[in-house]
Amino acid sequence: MDSISSTTSLVTPKFRCFDPTNIYPATANHRRYYSTLPSSCSRSPRVTGNNNTTNVMANSTTTADAKIVTGDCGYLLEDVPHLSDYIHELPTYPNPLQDNPAYSVVKQYFVDVDDTVAQKIVVQKESPRGTHFRRAGPRQKVFFESDEVHACIVTCGGLCPGLNTVIREIVCGLHHMYGVTRVIGIEGGYKGFYARNTIPLTPKVVNDIHKRGGTILGTSRGGHDTSKIVDSIQDRGINQVYIIGGDGTQKGASVIFEEIRTRGLKVAVAGIPKTIDNDIPVIDKSFGFDTAVEEAQRAIKAAHVESESVENGIGFVKLMGRHSGFIAMYATLASRDVDCCLIPESPFYLEGLGGLFEYIEKRLKENGHMVIVVAEGAGQEFLSEKISSKDKEDASENKQLHDVGFWISQKIKDHFSKQQKMTINLKYIDPTYMICAVPSNASDNVYCTLLAHSAIHGAMAGYTGFTVGPVNGRHAYIPFHRINERPNKVVITDRMWARCLSSTNQPSFLSPKQLSEKKAEEEQRENHIEDLEIK
């Protein structure tokens, strides 16, 4: 039986987002608030005591990888861990936001305990309700007192626009919303926990950092020693860990959380997904993506000017996108100056009827110039065949890619010089590191603020082992394993890629048979994922 701490008696809140007469067990596992939905698919009454927990628990499963709540009509909540899952009788405290003058005018500011976000919003009439995630936002009760919090922030992996903005907003959000004064930055990525000094972070220190690119904390790949990291967290008395990084970093965060849970520490681990490629699954997009697309326009414009200024000019631009061609596709759609877009998801070939060389010759004869955009992961199969080198990985265990842009540009030059039918002038532009190092634009600054605040609210509410991001426009807490399961990729049988092809007037470089096979593969993959979710 769960007991209720004397500190947990509810008072009537200033912001009423649910019935204040209902008393919720302060230390009860949050999945107990969900019971089997009635056949009408309406929400069931909230559990207000311990007598009803047995049936609710029967509909829930908790493992190291998944915390699932089921209901009628196909409802499925992929919940995130909570400190009360493994630390019992934790006291709770009123959320300081109820006395914060900045939020006193906001009605229904606190998120209802039952609020969830649907992963899919486009369904058919007979479709089940499907997978949901716990909605992000401030809760009426928190599991940390302000003067108790000792938070740390770490950035890992490559650079991305918006890193400094996220750091700033975590520091300022903790200070201004929750009165937290002890926040430190871990220098140099994961290894900084045990090999580098820390940086005290205050609103004054981080005030202007969002105007700069990069990260004031420094970053690195690798260096993940779980035992040493958690030892450092424990020795320093840190109880909130904010980890900013891509899929490899989030995998590391998941392992750190599991070790913390094994040791029974009251430490909340919150991840903020970062990848300029926008290849993180589940969430709508990753921060820095909008800035990257905007900055890519500068390179495309330069390529267009260069190509227009000479006879048979070709502007060749390589953009980021190891496994996903989102930046290349969106930059192409935004510019309208691109004649060919090559991405990893859409195979292409160089020689022969319908190949890239034939298309280039056709466009040059029609317009006298052209612009080609290629994502860095496109066409790697050509180089693997031509270049005899073993697959190498960086410190983040990412496969090191060959410079496909330079290679294809050289192949284009060689082809037309051998043909001696047409003289071309090709200019190769690689703005990759220039884009990664710029400050975030206005759109990403706002987005980074929302991500930081959502992470703070989740950690203060006792949630842990989660990453945060928008799902269908609503911020949600997502289990680490969902972020790490597979990269998000452009669906070349979807309308967005069709819009891109329509914009460039390029061929798909795929036969109808190949397109049909590709579509069948994608449908099979989606069905497999849905089957796993249901199970």
Short mmCIF file of C-alpha atoms in Angstrom, two decimals:
data_model
loop_
_atom_site.label_atom_id
_atom_site.label_comp_id
_atom_site.label_asym_id
_atom_site.label_seq_id
_atom_site.Cartn_x
_atom_site.Cartn_y
_atom_site.Cartn_z
CA MET A 1 0.00 0.00 0.00
CA ASP A 2 1.30 3.46 -0.88
CA SER A 3 1.30 6.02 1.84
CA ILE A 4 0.74 9.73 1.37
CA SER A 5 3.37 12.06 2.78
CA SER A 6 2.20 14.85 5.03
CA THR A 7 3.67 17.27 2.52
CA THR A 8 1.40 16.07 -0.24
CA SER A 9 -2.03 17.23 0.85
CA LEU A 10 -3.55 19.18 -1.99
CA VAL A 11 -4.76 22.72 -1.65
CA THR A 12 -7.06 24.37 -4.11
CA PRO A 13 -4.78 25.48 -6.96
CA LYS A 14 -4.81 28.89 -8.53
CA PHE A 15 -5.03 27.22 -11.93
CA ARG A 16 -7.78 24.65 -12.11
CA CYS A 17 -7.04 22.10 -14.78
CA PHE A 18 -8.85 19.21 -13.10
CA ASP A 19 -11.16 18.58 -10.20
CA PRO A 20 -9.28 19.70 -7.05
CA THR A 21 -11.53 17.51 -4.90
CA ASN A 22 -9.85 14.41 -6.29
CA ILE A 23 -6.90 13.33 -4.17
CA TYR A 24 -4.08 11.63 -6.07
CA PRO A 25 -1.57 9.45 -4.24
CA ALA A 26 1.62 11.48 -4.20
CA THR A 27 3.93 8.55 -4.66
CA ALA A 28 1.70 6.37 -6.79
CA ASN A 29 3.09 5.16 -10.05
CA HIS A 30 1.66 7.45 -12.73
CA ARG A 31 0.38 4.62 -14.89
CA ARG A 32 -2.22 3.96 -12.20
CA TYR A 33 -4.10 7.00 -13.41
CA TYR A 34 -5.10 5.02 -16.50
CA SER A 35 -7.68 2.29 -16.37
CA THR A 36 -9.43 0.34 -19.07
CA LEU A 37 -11.60 2.63 -21.14
CA PRO A 38 -15.29 1.78 -21.48
CA SER A 39 -16.61 0.46 -24.77
CA SER A 40 -17.82 3.91 -25.74
CA CYS A 41 -14.15 4.97 -25.88
CA SER A 42 -14.76 7.77 -23.37
CA ARG A 43 -12.21 8.40 -20.65
CA SER A 44 -12.68 6.40 -17.50
CA PRO A 45 -13.01 8.07 -14.10
CA ARG A 46 -9.69 8.86 -12.47
CA VAL A 47 -8.34 6.56 -9.82
CA THR A 48 -8.58 8.37 -6.53
CA GLY A 49 -7.34 5.75 -4.15
CA ASN A 50 -5.42 2.52 -3.88
CA ASN A 51 -8.41 0.19 -4.11
CA ASN A 52 -8.58 0.49 -7.88
CA THR A 53 -4.94 -0.04 -8.68
CA THR A 54 -5.08 -3.80 -9.23
CA ASN A 55 -7.19 -3.69 -12.38
CA VAL A 56 -5.22 -0.75 -13.74
CA MET A 57 -1.94 -2.54 -13.18
CA ALA A 58 -3.30 -5.53 -15.04
CA ASN A 59 -3.57 -3.34 -18.13
CA SER A 60 -0.01 -2.02 -17.79
CA THR A 61 3.42 -3.46 -18.32
CA THR A 62 6.71 -2.00 -17.17
CA THR A 63 10.06 -3.16 -18.49
CA ALA A 64 13.43 -1.57 -18.96
CA ASP A 65 12.39 -0.71 -22.51
CA ALA A 66 8.68 -0.04 -22.34
CA LYS A 67 6.06 1.23 -19.93
CA ILE A 68 2.77 0.56 -21.66
CA VAL A 69 -0.78 1.48 -20.74
CA THR A 70 -3.61 0.01 -22.78
CA GLY A 71 -7.26 0.88 -23.13
CA ASP A 72 -10.27 0.08 -25.25
CA CYS A 73 -10.60 1.13 -28.88
CA GLY A 74 -6.94 0.37 -29.49
CA TYR A 75 -5.68 3.09 -27.13
CA LEU A 76 -2.03 2.60 -26.20
CA LEU A 77 0.11 4.95 -24.11
CA GLU A 78 3.87 4.55 -24.35
CA ASP A 79 4.64 6.16 -21.03
CA VAL A 80 7.99 7.32 -19.69
CA PRO A 81 9.59 6.26 -16.38
CA HIS A 82 8.96 8.19 -13.19
CA LEU A 83 11.09 8.49 -10.07
CA SER A 84 8.25 6.97 -8.05
CA ASP A 85 8.58 3.78 -10.12
CA TYR A 86 11.64 2.79 -8.13
CA ILE A 87 11.77 5.23 -5.18
CA HIS A 88 8.75 4.90 -2.93
CA GLU A 89 7.10 7.45 -0.66
CA LEU A 90 8.63 10.45 -2.38
CA PRO A 91 7.22 13.74 -1.07
CA THR A 92 5.71 16.22 -3.50
CA TYR A 93 5.55 19.99 -3.38
CA PRO A 94 3.30 22.68 -4.87
CA ASN A 95 4.57 23.89 -8.20
CA PRO A 96 6.25 27.31 -7.72
CA LEU A 97 4.66 28.46 -10.98
CA GLN A 98 1.36 28.97 -9.19
CA ASP A 99 2.96 31.93 -7.41
CA ASN A 100 4.96 33.17 -10.39
CA PRO A 101 3.58 36.55 -11.55
CA ALA A 102 4.54 35.77 -15.15
CA TYR A 103 2.09 32.87 -15.18
CA SER A 104 -0.59 34.15 -12.83
CA VAL A 105 -2.75 35.35 -15.73
CA VAL A 106 -2.63 32.02 -17.56
CA LYS A 107 -5.74 29.91 -17.19
CA GLN A 108 -5.45 26.13 -16.98
CA TYR A 109 -1.66 26.39 -17.12
CA PHE A 110 -0.99 23.03 -15.53
CA VAL A 111 -1.22 19.96 -17.71
CA ASP A 112 -3.92 17.46 -16.79
CA VAL A 113 -2.52 14.16 -15.56
CA ASP A 114 -4.51 12.32 -18.24
CA ASP A 115 -3.36 14.42 -21.21
CA THR A 116 -1.67 12.45 -23.96
CA VAL A 117 -0.61 13.19 -27.53
CA ALA A 118 -1.54 10.92 -30.43
CA GLN A 119 1.31 9.76 -32.64
CA LYS A 120 -0.96 9.62 -35.70
CA ILE A 121 -3.70 12.13 -36.43
CA VAL A 122 -4.65 10.97 -39.92
CA VAL A 123 -6.81 7.89 -39.48
CA GLN A 124 -9.78 6.19 -41.09
CA LYS A 125 -13.24 5.89 -39.58
CA GLU A 126 -12.67 2.39 -38.24
CA SER A 127 -9.05 2.95 -37.18
CA PRO A 128 -8.09 2.24 -33.56
CA ARG A 129 -7.02 5.17 -31.40
CA GLY A 130 -3.41 4.01 -31.65
CA THR A 131 -0.20 5.01 -29.90
CA HIS A 132 -0.04 8.04 -27.61
CA PHE A 133 2.68 9.76 -25.59
CA ARG A 134 2.45 11.67 -22.34
CA ARG A 135 1.92 15.36 -22.96
CA ALA A 136 4.73 17.67 -21.87
CA GLY A 137 4.20 20.65 -19.61
CA PRO A 138 4.12 21.79 -15.97
CA ARG A 139 2.36 19.66 -13.37
CA GLN A 140 0.48 20.90 -10.32
CA LYS A 141 2.82 19.00 -8.03
CA VAL A 142 6.59 18.66 -8.38
CA PHE A 143 9.00 16.15 -6.88
CA PHE A 144 11.89 18.57 -6.26
CA GLU A 145 12.12 21.61 -4.03
CA SER A 146 13.81 24.54 -5.72
CA ASP A 147 16.74 24.77 -3.31
CA GLU A 148 17.20 20.99 -3.56
CA VAL A 149 17.86 20.96 -7.31
CA HIS A 150 21.43 20.65 -8.56
CA ALA A 151 21.21 20.41 -12.34
CA CYS A 152 23.80 19.82 -15.03
CA ILE A 153 23.78 20.27 -18.81
CA VAL A 154 25.94 18.45 -21.35
CA THR A 155 26.19 18.73 -25.14
CA CYS A 156 27.52 15.84 -27.23
CA GLY A 157 28.17 15.02 -30.88
CA GLY A 158 28.56 17.49 -33.73
CA LEU A 159 27.61 21.14 -33.79
CA CYS A 160 24.10 22.25 -34.64
CA PRO A 161 22.39 25.66 -34.71
CA GLY A 162 20.48 26.20 -31.47
CA LEU A 163 22.72 24.41 -28.98
CA ASN A 164 23.50 27.62 -27.09
CA THR A 165 19.84 28.61 -27.15
CA VAL A 166 18.82 25.33 -25.49
CA ILE A 167 21.55 25.78 -22.84
CA ARG A 168 20.41 29.34 -22.17
CA GLU A 169 16.75 28.44 -21.86
CA ILE A 170 17.39 25.51 -19.52
CA VAL A 171 19.40 27.76 -17.20
CA CYS A 172 16.98 30.69 -17.38
CA GLY A 173 13.91 28.45 -17.22
CA LEU A 174 15.10 26.66 -14.09
CA HIS A 175 15.98 29.99 -12.47
CA HIS A 176 13.01 32.14 -13.42
CA MET A 177 10.25 29.51 -13.34
CA TYR A 178 11.37 27.27 -10.48
CA GLY A 179 13.88 29.36 -8.51
CA VAL A 180 16.76 26.94 -9.13
CA THR A 181 20.15 28.54 -8.57
CA ARG A 182 22.55 25.60 -8.87
CA VAL A 183 23.16 24.69 -12.51
CA ILE A 184 26.50 23.58 -13.95
CA GLY A 185 27.71 22.84 -17.46
CA ILE A 186 29.74 19.74 -18.24
CA GLU A 187 32.65 20.61 -20.53
CA GLY A 188 33.52 18.56 -23.58
CA GLY A 189 30.68 16.03 -23.90
CA TYR A 190 30.25 12.79 -21.95
CA LYS A 191 33.90 12.47 -21.01
CA GLY A 192 33.63 15.85 -19.30
CA PHE A 193 31.77 14.19 -16.44
CA TYR A 194 34.99 12.56 -15.27
CA ALA A 195 37.81 14.21 -17.25
CA ARG A 196 37.06 17.96 -17.37
CA ASN A 197 36.03 20.84 -15.19
CA THR A 198 32.49 22.11 -14.86
CA ILE A 199 31.20 25.61 -15.60
CA PRO A 200 28.80 27.38 -13.21
CA LEU A 201 25.82 28.55 -15.24
CA THR A 202 23.64 31.50 -14.24
CA PRO A 203 21.24 33.65 -16.24
CA LYS A 204 23.92 36.35 -16.36
CA VAL A 205 26.54 33.94 -17.75
CA VAL A 206 24.25 32.63 -20.52
CA ASN A 207 22.44 35.87 -21.29
CA ASP A 208 23.84 36.44 -24.80
CA ILE A 209 25.03 33.00 -25.83
CA HIS A 210 22.06 32.38 -28.13
CA LYS A 211 23.53 34.96 -30.49
CA ARG A 212 26.56 32.75 -31.08
CA GLY A 213 26.95 29.48 -32.93
CA GLY A 214 28.42 26.32 -31.47
CA THR A 215 28.19 25.45 -27.78
CA ILE A 216 29.81 27.28 -24.87
CA LEU A 217 30.20 23.92 -23.11
CA GLY A 218 32.24 22.34 -25.88
CA THR A 219 31.38 18.97 -27.32
CA SER A 220 32.93 15.66 -28.33
CA ARG A 221 32.05 12.27 -29.71
CA GLY A 222 32.41 9.10 -27.68
CA GLY A 223 33.91 9.16 -24.20
CA HIS A 224 30.92 7.35 -22.75
CA ASP A 225 31.91 5.44 -19.61
CA THR A 226 28.62 4.78 -17.84
CA SER A 227 30.06 3.87 -14.44
CA LYS A 228 32.36 6.89 -14.32
CA ILE A 229 29.60 9.24 -15.49
CA VAL A 230 27.10 8.06 -12.86
CA ASP A 231 29.83 8.07 -10.18
CA SER A 232 30.48 11.72 -11.04
CA ILE A 233 26.77 12.54 -10.95
CA GLN A 234 26.47 10.88 -7.56
CA ASP A 235 29.64 12.44 -6.12
CA ARG A 236 28.68 15.96 -7.22
CA GLY A 237 25.18 15.64 -5.80
CA ILE A 238 23.57 16.25 -9.19
CA ASN A 239 19.88 15.30 -9.33
CA GLN A 240 18.79 16.62 -12.75
CA VAL A 241 20.74 15.78 -15.91
CA TYR A 242 19.91 17.49 -19.20
CA ILE A 243 21.55 15.75 -22.17
CA ILE A 244 21.56 17.45 -25.59
CA GLY A 245 22.59 15.32 -28.55
CA GLY A 246 21.64 13.08 -31.44
CA ASP A 247 20.62 9.43 -31.58
CA GLY A 248 23.97 8.16 -30.32
CA THR A 249 23.87 10.63 -27.44
CA GLN A 250 20.32 9.62 -26.56
CA LYS A 251 21.37 5.96 -26.52
CA GLY A 252 24.05 6.95 -24.03
CA ALA A 253 21.47 8.87 -21.99
CA SER A 254 19.30 5.76 -21.87
CA VAL A 255 22.19 3.71 -20.48
CA ILE A 256 22.94 6.41 -17.91
CA PHE A 257 19.31 6.40 -16.81
CA GLU A 258 19.30 2.61 -16.40
CA GLU A 259 22.41 2.76 -14.21
CA ILE A 260 20.87 5.55 -12.12
CA ARG A 261 17.69 3.51 -11.70
CA THR A 262 19.73 0.44 -10.73
CA ARG A 263 21.46 2.46 -8.01
CA GLY A 264 18.11 3.86 -6.83
CA LEU A 265 19.20 7.49 -7.14
CA LYS A 266 16.75 10.37 -7.14
CA VAL A 267 18.11 11.77 -10.40
CA ALA A 268 15.95 12.82 -13.34
CA VAL A 269 17.51 12.27 -16.78
CA ALA A 270 16.01 14.34 -19.60
CA GLY A 271 17.14 14.22 -23.21
CA ILE A 272 16.79 16.93 -25.83
CA PRO A 273 17.23 15.40 -29.30
CA LYS A 274 19.65 17.22 -31.59
CA THR A 275 20.43 16.42 -35.20
CA ILE A 276 20.74 18.86 -38.02
CA ASP A 277 19.69 16.11 -40.46
CA ASN A 278 16.18 15.88 -38.95
CA ASP A 279 16.50 12.08 -38.88
CA ILE A 280 15.14 11.47 -35.35
CA PRO A 281 11.93 9.40 -35.44
CA VAL A 282 8.57 10.16 -33.78
CA ILE A 283 9.10 13.93 -33.35
CA ASP A 284 7.97 16.41 -36.00
CA LYS A 285 11.45 17.85 -36.52
CA SER A 286 14.70 18.44 -34.68
CA PHE A 287 16.02 21.84 -33.68
CA GLY A 288 18.52 23.47 -36.04
CA PHE A 289 16.79 22.04 -39.11
CA ASP A 290 15.00 25.26 -40.07
CA THR A 291 18.24 27.21 -39.73
CA ALA A 292 20.11 24.63 -41.81
CA VAL A 293 17.56 24.85 -44.63
CA GLU A 294 17.70 28.64 -44.52
CA GLU A 295 21.50 28.72 -44.60
CA ALA A 296 21.61 26.13 -47.38
CA GLN A 297 19.84 28.72 -49.54
CA ARG A 298 22.98 30.86 -49.49
CA ALA A 299 25.05 28.07 -51.01
CA ILE A 300 22.36 27.27 -53.59
CA LYS A 301 22.06 30.94 -54.57
CA ALA A 302 25.83 31.17 -54.97
CA ALA A 303 25.81 28.01 -57.09
CA HIS A 304 23.02 29.44 -59.23
CA VAL A 305 24.88 32.72 -59.79
CA GLU A 306 28.08 30.86 -60.72
CA SER A 307 26.27 28.54 -63.14
CA GLU A 308 24.38 31.38 -64.84
CA SER A 309 27.51 33.41 -65.38
CA VAL A 310 29.35 30.96 -67.64
CA GLU A 311 28.57 28.77 -70.62
CA ASN A 312 27.20 25.36 -69.62
CA GLY A 313 27.72 26.19 -65.97
CA ILE A 314 26.96 23.62 -63.30
CA GLY A 315 26.64 24.62 -59.64
CA PHE A 316 27.12 21.51 -57.51
CA VAL A 317 26.19 21.81 -53.80
CA LYS A 318 26.70 19.13 -51.16
CA LEU A 319 24.48 19.40 -48.06
CA MET A 320 24.16 17.45 -44.82
CA GLY A 321 22.19 14.21 -44.66
CA ARG A 322 24.01 11.00 -43.78
CA HIS A 323 20.98 8.73 -44.01
CA SER A 324 18.13 11.19 -44.57
CA GLY A 325 17.75 13.75 -47.32
CA PHE A 326 15.45 16.21 -45.56
CA ILE A 327 17.76 19.23 -45.74
CA ALA A 328 18.51 18.66 -49.42
CA MET A 329 14.81 18.13 -50.22
CA TYR A 330 13.50 21.15 -48.28
CA ALA A 331 16.31 23.42 -49.47
CA THR A 332 15.50 22.39 -53.04
CA LEU A 333 11.81 23.13 -52.57
CA ALA A 334 12.56 26.47 -50.92
CA SER A 335 15.02 27.74 -53.54
CA ARG A 336 13.27 26.75 -56.82
CA ASP A 337 16.69 27.19 -58.51
CA VAL A 338 17.67 23.51 -58.25
CA ASP A 339 17.49 21.27 -61.30
CA CYS A 340 18.39 17.98 -59.60
CA CYS A 341 18.22 16.78 -55.99
CA LEU A 342 19.97 13.55 -54.98
CA ILE A 343 19.23 11.98 -51.58
CA PRO A 344 20.18 8.69 -49.86
CA GLU A 345 16.63 7.33 -49.95
CA SER A 346 16.25 7.58 -53.71
CA PRO A 347 18.71 5.45 -55.73
CA PHE A 348 20.13 6.88 -58.93
CA TYR A 349 22.66 5.89 -61.57
CA LEU A 350 25.17 7.91 -63.58
CA GLU A 351 25.57 6.39 -67.02
CA GLY A 352 23.22 5.04 -69.63
CA LEU A 353 19.72 5.83 -70.78
CA GLY A 354 17.82 7.85 -68.16
CA GLY A 355 20.94 8.31 -66.02
CA LEU A 356 22.28 11.45 -64.36
CA PHE A 357 24.76 12.24 -67.16
CA GLU A 358 22.05 12.12 -69.80
CA TYR A 359 19.80 14.39 -67.71
CA ILE A 360 22.63 16.91 -67.20
CA GLU A 361 23.27 17.08 -70.95
CA LYS A 362 19.57 17.59 -71.61
CA ARG A 363 19.22 20.42 -69.08
CA LEU A 364 22.36 22.20 -70.29
CA LYS A 365 21.06 22.12 -73.87
CA GLU A 366 17.70 23.51 -72.71
CA ASN A 367 18.85 26.19 -70.23
CA GLY A 368 22.59 26.57 -70.64
CA HIS A 369 23.15 26.06 -66.91
CA MET A 370 21.94 23.97 -63.98
CA VAL A 371 22.21 23.49 -60.19
CA ILE A 372 22.61 20.08 -58.55
CA VAL A 373 22.10 19.44 -54.81
CA VAL A 374 23.33 16.21 -53.24
CA ALA A 375 22.97 14.97 -49.66
CA GLU A 376 26.23 13.63 -48.23
CA GLY A 377 24.84 10.10 -47.83
CA ALA A 378 23.58 9.79 -51.41
CA GLY A 379 25.40 7.52 -53.86
CA GLN A 380 27.72 6.02 -51.25
CA GLU A 381 27.28 2.64 -52.93
CA PHE A 382 29.23 3.92 -55.95
CA LEU A 383 32.19 4.90 -53.83
CA SER A 384 32.13 1.66 -51.85
CA GLU A 385 32.53 -0.19 -55.12
CA LYS A 386 35.18 2.11 -56.55
CA ILE A 387 37.23 2.91 -53.44
CA SER A 388 38.87 -0.05 -51.73
CA SER A 389 38.80 0.91 -48.07
CA LYS A 390 37.41 -0.74 -44.99
CA ASP A 391 34.38 0.79 -43.35
CA LYS A 392 35.56 3.14 -40.65
CA GLU A 393 33.57 4.63 -37.79
CA ASP A 394 33.98 7.81 -35.81
CA ALA A 395 33.90 8.01 -32.02
CA SER A 396 30.08 8.05 -32.13
CA GLU A 397 30.10 4.75 -34.07
CA ASN A 398 28.81 6.52 -37.19
CA LYS A 399 30.11 5.10 -40.44
CA GLN A 400 32.52 7.56 -42.00
CA LEU A 401 31.24 8.58 -45.40
CA HIS A 402 33.23 9.29 -48.52
CA ASP A 403 32.95 12.75 -50.09
CA VAL A 404 30.28 11.84 -52.63
CA GLY A 405 29.92 15.43 -53.78
CA PHE A 406 33.52 15.78 -54.85
CA TRP A 407 33.52 12.29 -56.38
CA ILE A 408 30.38 12.82 -58.49
CA SER A 409 31.53 16.28 -59.59
CA GLN A 410 34.78 14.75 -60.82
CA LYS A 411 32.86 11.99 -62.62
CA ILE A 412 30.74 14.63 -64.35
CA LYS A 413 33.85 16.50 -65.48
CA ASP A 414 35.49 13.31 -66.70
CA HIS A 415 32.38 12.20 -68.59
CA PHE A 416 31.97 15.43 -70.55
CA SER A 417 35.68 15.84 -71.23
CA LYS A 418 35.81 12.33 -72.70
CA GLN A 419 32.67 12.85 -74.75
CA GLN A 420 34.14 16.07 -76.17
CA LYS A 421 30.64 17.07 -77.19
CA MET A 422 30.16 19.75 -74.61
CA THR A 423 32.45 21.94 -72.53
CA ILE A 424 31.18 22.40 -68.99
CA ASN A 425 32.16 24.71 -66.14
CA LEU A 426 31.45 23.05 -62.80
CA LYS A 427 31.76 24.77 -59.43
CA TYR A 428 31.65 22.53 -56.33
CA ILE A 429 30.40 24.08 -53.07
CA ASP A 430 30.45 22.35 -49.68
CA PRO A 431 28.95 24.62 -46.97
CA THR A 432 28.53 21.83 -44.38
CA TYR A 433 30.58 23.21 -41.50
CA MET A 434 29.54 26.79 -42.20
CA ILE A 435 25.91 25.76 -41.74
CA CYS A 436 26.55 23.73 -38.58
CA ALA A 437 28.35 26.62 -36.89
CA VAL A 438 25.85 29.45 -37.41
CA PRO A 439 23.51 30.73 -34.67
CA SER A 440 19.91 29.55 -34.84
CA ASN A 441 17.33 31.66 -36.62
CA ALA A 442 14.15 33.08 -35.08
CA SER A 443 12.07 29.97 -35.72
CA ASP A 444 14.62 27.65 -34.13
CA ASN A 445 15.14 30.02 -31.19
CA VAL A 446 11.46 29.77 -30.31
CA TYR A 447 11.51 26.00 -30.82
CA CYS A 448 14.60 25.58 -28.62
CA THR A 449 12.87 27.53 -25.87
CA LEU A 450 9.86 25.22 -25.96
CA LEU A 451 12.09 22.12 -25.90
CA ALA A 452 14.07 23.41 -22.92
CA HIS A 453 10.97 24.36 -20.95
CA SER A 454 9.27 21.03 -21.66
CA ALA A 455 12.36 19.17 -20.43
CA ILE A 456 12.46 21.28 -17.26
CA HIS A 457 8.77 20.71 -16.49
CA GLY A 458 9.21 16.97 -16.98
CA ALA A 459 12.25 16.70 -14.72
CA MET A 460 10.65 18.80 -11.98
CA ALA A 461 7.53 16.61 -12.16
CA GLY A 462 9.66 13.54 -11.49
CA TYR A 463 9.70 12.07 -14.98
CA THR A 464 13.00 10.56 -16.07
CA GLY A 465 14.47 8.46 -18.85
CA PHE A 466 12.70 10.49 -21.52
CA THR A 467 13.39 12.74 -24.45
CA VAL A 468 11.16 15.62 -25.44
CA GLY A 469 9.84 16.83 -28.77
CA PRO A 470 6.75 17.87 -30.70
CA VAL A 471 4.43 15.12 -31.95
CA ASN A 472 1.81 16.47 -34.34
CA GLY A 473 2.44 19.97 -33.02
CA ARG A 474 2.13 19.11 -29.30
CA HIS A 475 5.20 18.59 -27.13
CA ALA A 476 5.39 15.18 -25.51
CA TYR A 477 7.65 13.00 -23.37
CA ILE A 478 8.95 10.08 -25.41
CA PRO A 479 10.74 6.97 -24.09
CA PHE A 480 14.39 6.76 -25.08
CA HIS A 481 13.94 3.47 -26.93
CA ARG A 482 11.49 5.04 -29.39
CA ILE A 483 14.01 7.72 -30.31
CA ASN A 484 16.73 5.15 -30.85
CA GLU A 485 14.79 2.50 -32.78
CA ARG A 486 15.40 3.68 -36.35
CA PRO A 487 16.32 6.89 -38.23
CA ASN A 488 13.62 9.04 -39.78
CA LYS A 489 13.89 9.04 -43.56
CA VAL A 490 12.30 10.70 -46.57
CA VAL A 491 9.53 8.50 -47.96
CA ILE A 492 10.09 8.66 -51.70
CA THR A 493 6.61 7.34 -52.44
CA ASP A 494 5.10 10.22 -50.44
CA ARG A 495 3.76 13.49 -51.81
CA MET A 496 6.59 15.67 -50.44
CA TRP A 497 9.21 13.92 -52.56
CA ALA A 498 6.81 14.12 -55.52
CA ARG A 499 6.63 17.90 -54.95
CA CYS A 500 10.42 18.04 -55.00
CA LEU A 501 10.61 16.10 -58.28
CA SER A 502 7.94 18.37 -59.73
CA SER A 503 9.94 21.42 -58.67
CA THR A 504 13.16 20.25 -60.34
CA ASN A 505 11.58 18.41 -63.30
CA GLN A 506 14.18 15.71 -62.79
CA PRO A 507 13.45 12.03 -63.44
CA SER A 508 13.04 9.77 -60.43
CA PHE A 509 15.88 7.58 -61.79
CA LEU A 510 13.70 4.62 -60.83
CA SER A 511 11.71 2.34 -63.10
CA PRO A 512 7.99 1.74 -62.33
CA LYS A 513 8.95 -1.72 -61.08
CA GLN A 514 11.54 -0.29 -58.68
CA LEU A 515 9.04 2.29 -57.42
CA SER A 516 6.46 -0.43 -56.79
CA GLU A 517 9.03 -2.52 -54.91
CA LYS A 518 10.13 0.50 -52.87
CA LYS A 519 6.54 1.30 -51.92
CA ALA A 520 5.92 -2.33 -50.90
CA GLU A 521 9.05 -2.26 -48.71
CA GLU A 522 7.94 0.94 -46.97
CA GLU A 523 4.41 -0.39 -46.39
CA GLN A 524 5.83 -3.63 -44.98
CA ARG A 525 8.10 -1.68 -42.64
CA GLU A 526 5.21 0.51 -41.43
CA ASN A 527 3.01 -2.55 -40.83
CA HIS A 528 5.83 -4.24 -38.90
CA ILE A 529 6.26 -1.17 -36.69
CA GLU A 530 2.50 -1.00 -36.03
CA ASP A 531 2.47 -4.71 -35.11
CA LEU A 532 5.31 -4.13 -32.64
CA GLU A 533 3.46 -1.18 -31.11
CA ILE A 534 0.29 -3.23 -30.67
CA LYS A 535 2.24 -6.08 -29.05
#
